[in-house]
C-alpha atoms as an extended CHARMM CRD file, in Angstrom:
* protein
*
       126  EXT
         1         1  UNK       CA            154.2440000000      123.4010000000       90.2970000000  PROA      1               0.0000000000
         2         2  UNK       CA            155.3810000000      124.6050000000       86.9100000000  PROA      2               0.0000000000
         3         3  UNK       CA            158.8410000000      125.8590000000       86.0420000000  PROA      3               0.0000000000
         4         4  UNK       CA            159.6560000000      127.8030000000       82.8880000000  PROA      4               0.0000000000
         5         5  UNK       CA            163.1420000000      128.0390000000       81.4180000000  PROA      5               0.0000000000
         6         6  UNK       CA            163.8920000000      130.3970000000       78.5220000000  PROA      6               0.0000000000
         7         7  UNK       CA            166.7610000000      130.1110000000       76.0770000000  PROA      7               0.0000000000
         8         8  UNK       CA            167.8120000000      131.3760000000       72.6830000000  PROA      8               0.0000000000
         9         9  UNK       CA            168.6030000000      134.9820000000       73.4030000000  PROA      9               0.0000000000
        10        10  UNK       CA            171.6910000000      136.6630000000       72.0380000000  PROA      10              0.0000000000
        11        11  UNK       CA            173.0810000000      139.5560000000       70.0560000000  PROA      11              0.0000000000
        12        12  UNK       CA            172.1870000000      140.1970000000       66.4420000000  PROA      12              0.0000000000
        13        13  UNK       CA            172.3780000000      143.0330000000       63.9690000000  PROA      13              0.0000000000
        14        14  UNK       CA            169.3020000000      144.8920000000       62.8170000000  PROA      14              0.0000000000
        15        15  UNK       CA            167.3630000000      142.8630000000       60.2900000000  PROA      15              0.0000000000
        16        16  UNK       CA            168.4760000000      139.5950000000       61.8130000000  PROA      16              0.0000000000
        17        17  UNK       CA            166.4700000000      136.8060000000       63.4220000000  PROA      17              0.0000000000
        18        18  UNK       CA            166.3940000000      134.8670000000       66.6670000000  PROA      18              0.0000000000
        19        19  UNK       CA            164.2080000000      132.0930000000       68.0130000000  PROA      19              0.0000000000
        20        20  UNK       CA            163.4690000000      132.0280000000       71.7030000000  PROA      20              0.0000000000
        21        21  UNK       CA            162.4110000000      128.8510000000       73.4580000000  PROA      21              0.0000000000
        22        22  UNK       CA            160.6080000000      128.3490000000       76.7410000000  PROA      22              0.0000000000
        23        23  UNK       CA            160.6180000000      124.8490000000       78.1840000000  PROA      23              0.0000000000
        24        24  UNK       CA            157.9370000000      124.0200000000       80.7200000000  PROA      24              0.0000000000
        25        25  UNK       CA            158.4780000000      121.4950000000       83.4960000000  PROA      25              0.0000000000
        26        26  UNK       CA            156.1290000000      120.0990000000       86.0760000000  PROA      26              0.0000000000
        27        27  UNK       CA            152.3440000000      120.0720000000       86.1000000000  PROA      27              0.0000000000
        28        28  UNK       CA            151.9620000000      121.6100000000       82.6520000000  PROA      28              0.0000000000
        29        29  UNK       CA            148.3390000000      120.5030000000       82.3180000000  PROA      29              0.0000000000
        30        30  UNK       CA            147.3880000000      123.5210000000       84.4090000000  PROA      30              0.0000000000
        31        31  UNK       CA            148.5910000000      125.9320000000       81.7190000000  PROA      31              0.0000000000
        32        32  UNK       CA            145.9670000000      127.4050000000       79.4070000000  PROA      32              0.0000000000
        33        33  UNK       CA            147.6800000000      130.4980000000       78.0970000000  PROA      33              0.0000000000
        34        34  UNK       CA            151.3600000000      131.1880000000       77.5680000000  PROA      34              0.0000000000
        35        35  UNK       CA            152.8990000000      134.4840000000       76.6780000000  PROA      35              0.0000000000
        36        36  UNK       CA            156.0960000000      136.3120000000       75.9300000000  PROA      36              0.0000000000
        37        37  UNK       CA            156.8750000000      139.6120000000       77.5950000000  PROA      37              0.0000000000
        38        38  UNK       CA            159.8500000000      141.9240000000       77.3440000000  PROA      38              0.0000000000
        39        39  UNK       CA            161.3880000000      144.6560000000       79.4160000000  PROA      39              0.0000000000
        40        40  UNK       CA            163.8510000000      147.1750000000       78.0930000000  PROA      40              0.0000000000
        41        41  UNK       CA            166.0870000000      149.2080000000       80.4300000000  PROA      41              0.0000000000
        42        42  UNK       CA            164.1140000000      152.0020000000       82.0290000000  PROA      42              0.0000000000
        43        43  UNK       CA            160.8080000000      150.7710000000       80.6280000000  PROA      43              0.0000000000
        44        44  UNK       CA            157.9050000000      148.7750000000       81.9620000000  PROA      44              0.0000000000
        45        45  UNK       CA            157.4880000000      145.1460000000       81.0230000000  PROA      45              0.0000000000
        46        46  UNK       CA            155.1790000000      144.7550000000       78.0420000000  PROA      46              0.0000000000
        47        47  UNK       CA            153.3020000000      141.8910000000       76.4560000000  PROA      47              0.0000000000
        48        48  UNK       CA            154.7130000000      140.7660000000       73.1320000000  PROA      48              0.0000000000
        49        49  UNK       CA            152.6420000000      137.7320000000       72.1590000000  PROA      49              0.0000000000
        50        50  UNK       CA            150.4950000000      135.0070000000       73.6590000000  PROA      50              0.0000000000
        51        51  UNK       CA            148.9770000000      131.7100000000       72.6220000000  PROA      51              0.0000000000
        52        52  UNK       CA            145.9700000000      129.7840000000       73.8760000000  PROA      52              0.0000000000
        53        53  UNK       CA            147.3720000000      126.3280000000       74.5340000000  PROA      53              0.0000000000
        54        54  UNK       CA            144.1440000000      124.4840000000       73.8540000000  PROA      54              0.0000000000
        55        55  UNK       CA            143.2150000000      126.0200000000       70.5120000000  PROA      55              0.0000000000
        56        56  UNK       CA            146.3450000000      127.6830000000       69.2120000000  PROA      56              0.0000000000
        57        57  UNK       CA            144.7680000000      131.1380000000       69.0320000000  PROA      57              0.0000000000
        58        58  UNK       CA            147.5210000000      133.7370000000       68.9820000000  PROA      58              0.0000000000
        59        59  UNK       CA            147.7610000000      137.3470000000       70.0870000000  PROA      59              0.0000000000
        60        60  UNK       CA            150.3890000000      139.9560000000       69.2290000000  PROA      60              0.0000000000
        61        61  UNK       CA            151.3580000000      143.4400000000       70.2080000000  PROA      61              0.0000000000
        62        62  UNK       CA            151.0530000000      145.8700000000       67.3230000000  PROA      62              0.0000000000
        63        63  UNK       CA            154.7780000000      146.5640000000       67.4690000000  PROA      63              0.0000000000
        64        64  UNK       CA            155.6750000000      142.9870000000       66.5320000000  PROA      64              0.0000000000
        65        65  UNK       CA            152.8430000000      141.9230000000       64.2300000000  PROA      65              0.0000000000
        66        66  UNK       CA            154.1700000000      140.5210000000       60.9820000000  PROA      66              0.0000000000
        67        67  UNK       CA            157.6840000000      140.1110000000       62.4160000000  PROA      67              0.0000000000
        68        68  UNK       CA            157.2740000000      137.7750000000       65.3910000000  PROA      68              0.0000000000
        69        69  UNK       CA            155.5340000000      134.4010000000       65.5130000000  PROA      69              0.0000000000
        70        70  UNK       CA            154.5600000000      132.5660000000       68.6710000000  PROA      70              0.0000000000
        71        71  UNK       CA            154.1130000000      128.8150000000       68.5140000000  PROA      71              0.0000000000
        72        72  UNK       CA            154.0180000000      125.7590000000       70.7250000000  PROA      72              0.0000000000
        73        73  UNK       CA            155.1570000000      122.1640000000       70.6150000000  PROA      73              0.0000000000
        74        74  UNK       CA            152.9060000000      120.3190000000       73.0240000000  PROA      74              0.0000000000
        75        75  UNK       CA            154.8690000000      117.0980000000       72.7330000000  PROA      75              0.0000000000
        76        76  UNK       CA            157.9620000000      118.9060000000       73.9970000000  PROA      76              0.0000000000
        77        77  UNK       CA            156.1160000000      121.2480000000       76.3810000000  PROA      77              0.0000000000
        78        78  UNK       CA            157.9480000000      124.0830000000       74.7100000000  PROA      78              0.0000000000
        79        79  UNK       CA            156.8910000000      127.5600000000       73.6570000000  PROA      79              0.0000000000
        80        80  UNK       CA            158.7040000000      129.4390000000       70.9010000000  PROA      80              0.0000000000
        81        81  UNK       CA            159.0100000000      132.9950000000       69.6970000000  PROA      81              0.0000000000
        82        82  UNK       CA            160.4070000000      133.3830000000       66.2020000000  PROA      82              0.0000000000
        83        83  UNK       CA            161.6420000000      136.9320000000       65.8270000000  PROA      83              0.0000000000
        84        84  UNK       CA            162.4340000000      138.2510000000       62.3460000000  PROA      84              0.0000000000
        85        85  UNK       CA            163.4240000000      141.6820000000       61.0760000000  PROA      85              0.0000000000
        86        86  UNK       CA            164.7320000000      142.5800000000       64.4970000000  PROA      86              0.0000000000
        87        87  UNK       CA            165.2930000000      146.2420000000       65.2720000000  PROA      87              0.0000000000
        88        88  UNK       CA            167.2490000000      148.0030000000       68.0150000000  PROA      88              0.0000000000
        89        89  UNK       CA            163.9290000000      148.8180000000       69.7250000000  PROA      89              0.0000000000
        90        90  UNK       CA            163.4620000000      145.0810000000       70.2330000000  PROA      90              0.0000000000
        91        91  UNK       CA            166.4150000000      145.0240000000       72.6110000000  PROA      91              0.0000000000
        92        92  UNK       CA            165.1450000000      143.8040000000       75.9740000000  PROA      92              0.0000000000
        93        93  UNK       CA            165.0270000000      140.9840000000       78.4500000000  PROA      93              0.0000000000
        94        94  UNK       CA            162.4270000000      138.5270000000       77.2090000000  PROA      94              0.0000000000
        95        95  UNK       CA            160.3400000000      136.4730000000       79.6020000000  PROA      95              0.0000000000
        96        96  UNK       CA            157.8650000000      133.6830000000       79.0760000000  PROA      96              0.0000000000
        97        97  UNK       CA            154.9010000000      133.2420000000       81.3610000000  PROA      97              0.0000000000
        98        98  UNK       CA            152.0560000000      130.7950000000       81.9060000000  PROA      98              0.0000000000
        99        99  UNK       CA            148.4940000000      131.3810000000       83.0610000000  PROA      99              0.0000000000
       100       100  UNK       CA            145.9700000000      128.9690000000       84.5180000000  PROA      100             0.0000000000
       101       101  UNK       CA            143.2190000000      130.6030000000       82.4780000000  PROA      101             0.0000000000
       102       102  UNK       CA            142.6300000000      131.2680000000       78.8030000000  PROA      102             0.0000000000
       103       103  UNK       CA            144.2900000000      134.2490000000       77.1550000000  PROA      103             0.0000000000
       104       104  UNK       CA            141.3830000000      136.4790000000       76.1510000000  PROA      104             0.0000000000
       105       105  UNK       CA            141.4580000000      140.1550000000       75.4490000000  PROA      105             0.0000000000
       106       106  UNK       CA            143.6930000000      140.9420000000       78.4230000000  PROA      106             0.0000000000
       107       107  UNK       CA            146.4940000000      138.5910000000       77.3750000000  PROA      107             0.0000000000
       108       108  UNK       CA            149.0100000000      141.4230000000       77.6930000000  PROA      108             0.0000000000
       109       109  UNK       CA            148.4220000000      142.0320000000       81.4000000000  PROA      109             0.0000000000
       110       110  UNK       CA            151.2060000000      140.7940000000       83.6710000000  PROA      110             0.0000000000
       111       111  UNK       CA            148.8050000000      140.0550000000       86.5080000000  PROA      111             0.0000000000
       112       112  UNK       CA            147.0620000000      137.4630000000       84.3610000000  PROA      112             0.0000000000
       113       113  UNK       CA            150.0280000000      135.1120000000       84.5360000000  PROA      113             0.0000000000
       114       114  UNK       CA            150.8820000000      132.7710000000       87.3790000000  PROA      114             0.0000000000
       115       115  UNK       CA            154.3860000000      131.5660000000       86.5770000000  PROA      115             0.0000000000
       116       116  UNK       CA            157.3650000000      133.3490000000       85.0230000000  PROA      116             0.0000000000
       117       117  UNK       CA            160.6980000000      132.2920000000       83.6270000000  PROA      117             0.0000000000
       118       118  UNK       CA            163.9890000000      133.9050000000       84.5110000000  PROA      118             0.0000000000
       119       119  UNK       CA            164.3610000000      135.7380000000       81.2030000000  PROA      119             0.0000000000
       120       120  UNK       CA            166.7390000000      135.7070000000       78.2630000000  PROA      120             0.0000000000
       121       121  UNK       CA            168.4930000000      138.7890000000       76.8950000000  PROA      121             0.0000000000
       122       122  UNK       CA            168.0420000000      139.9360000000       73.3070000000  PROA      122             0.0000000000
       123       123  UNK       CA            170.2970000000      142.6960000000       72.0160000000  PROA      123             0.0000000000
       124       124  UNK       CA            169.8920000000      144.1650000000       68.5340000000  PROA      124             0.0000000000
       125       125  UNK       CA            172.5760000000      146.4850000000       67.2150000000  PROA      125             0.0000000000
       126       126  UNK       CA            172.1310000000      148.9720000000       64.4030000000  PROA      126             0.0000000000
């Protein structure tokens, strides 16, 4: 069993930064791909970024490229999402997720992932 716990959300003004963390507990050796998703009120959940645990290959949604950076600390079993130049459109609940397979071209699909965290709220004001 794997459990994911997100932290680091909060409220910032446009142009500000936040770093989200996702701590993994349990049988983490089964994780091959980890991702960040977000869901804004009234919208579907969307993939933001993902990372292949074994090789560090990263994937990003076009909307966050150049502003967000996904990274991992294997020693701490922790996933990060550094978010810079935040905009009001980035306001959402952010979730981390883990998959038992590699990321690949469909990294953004929710059904790829096997375990989800409880989410952390990010609010960006203009």
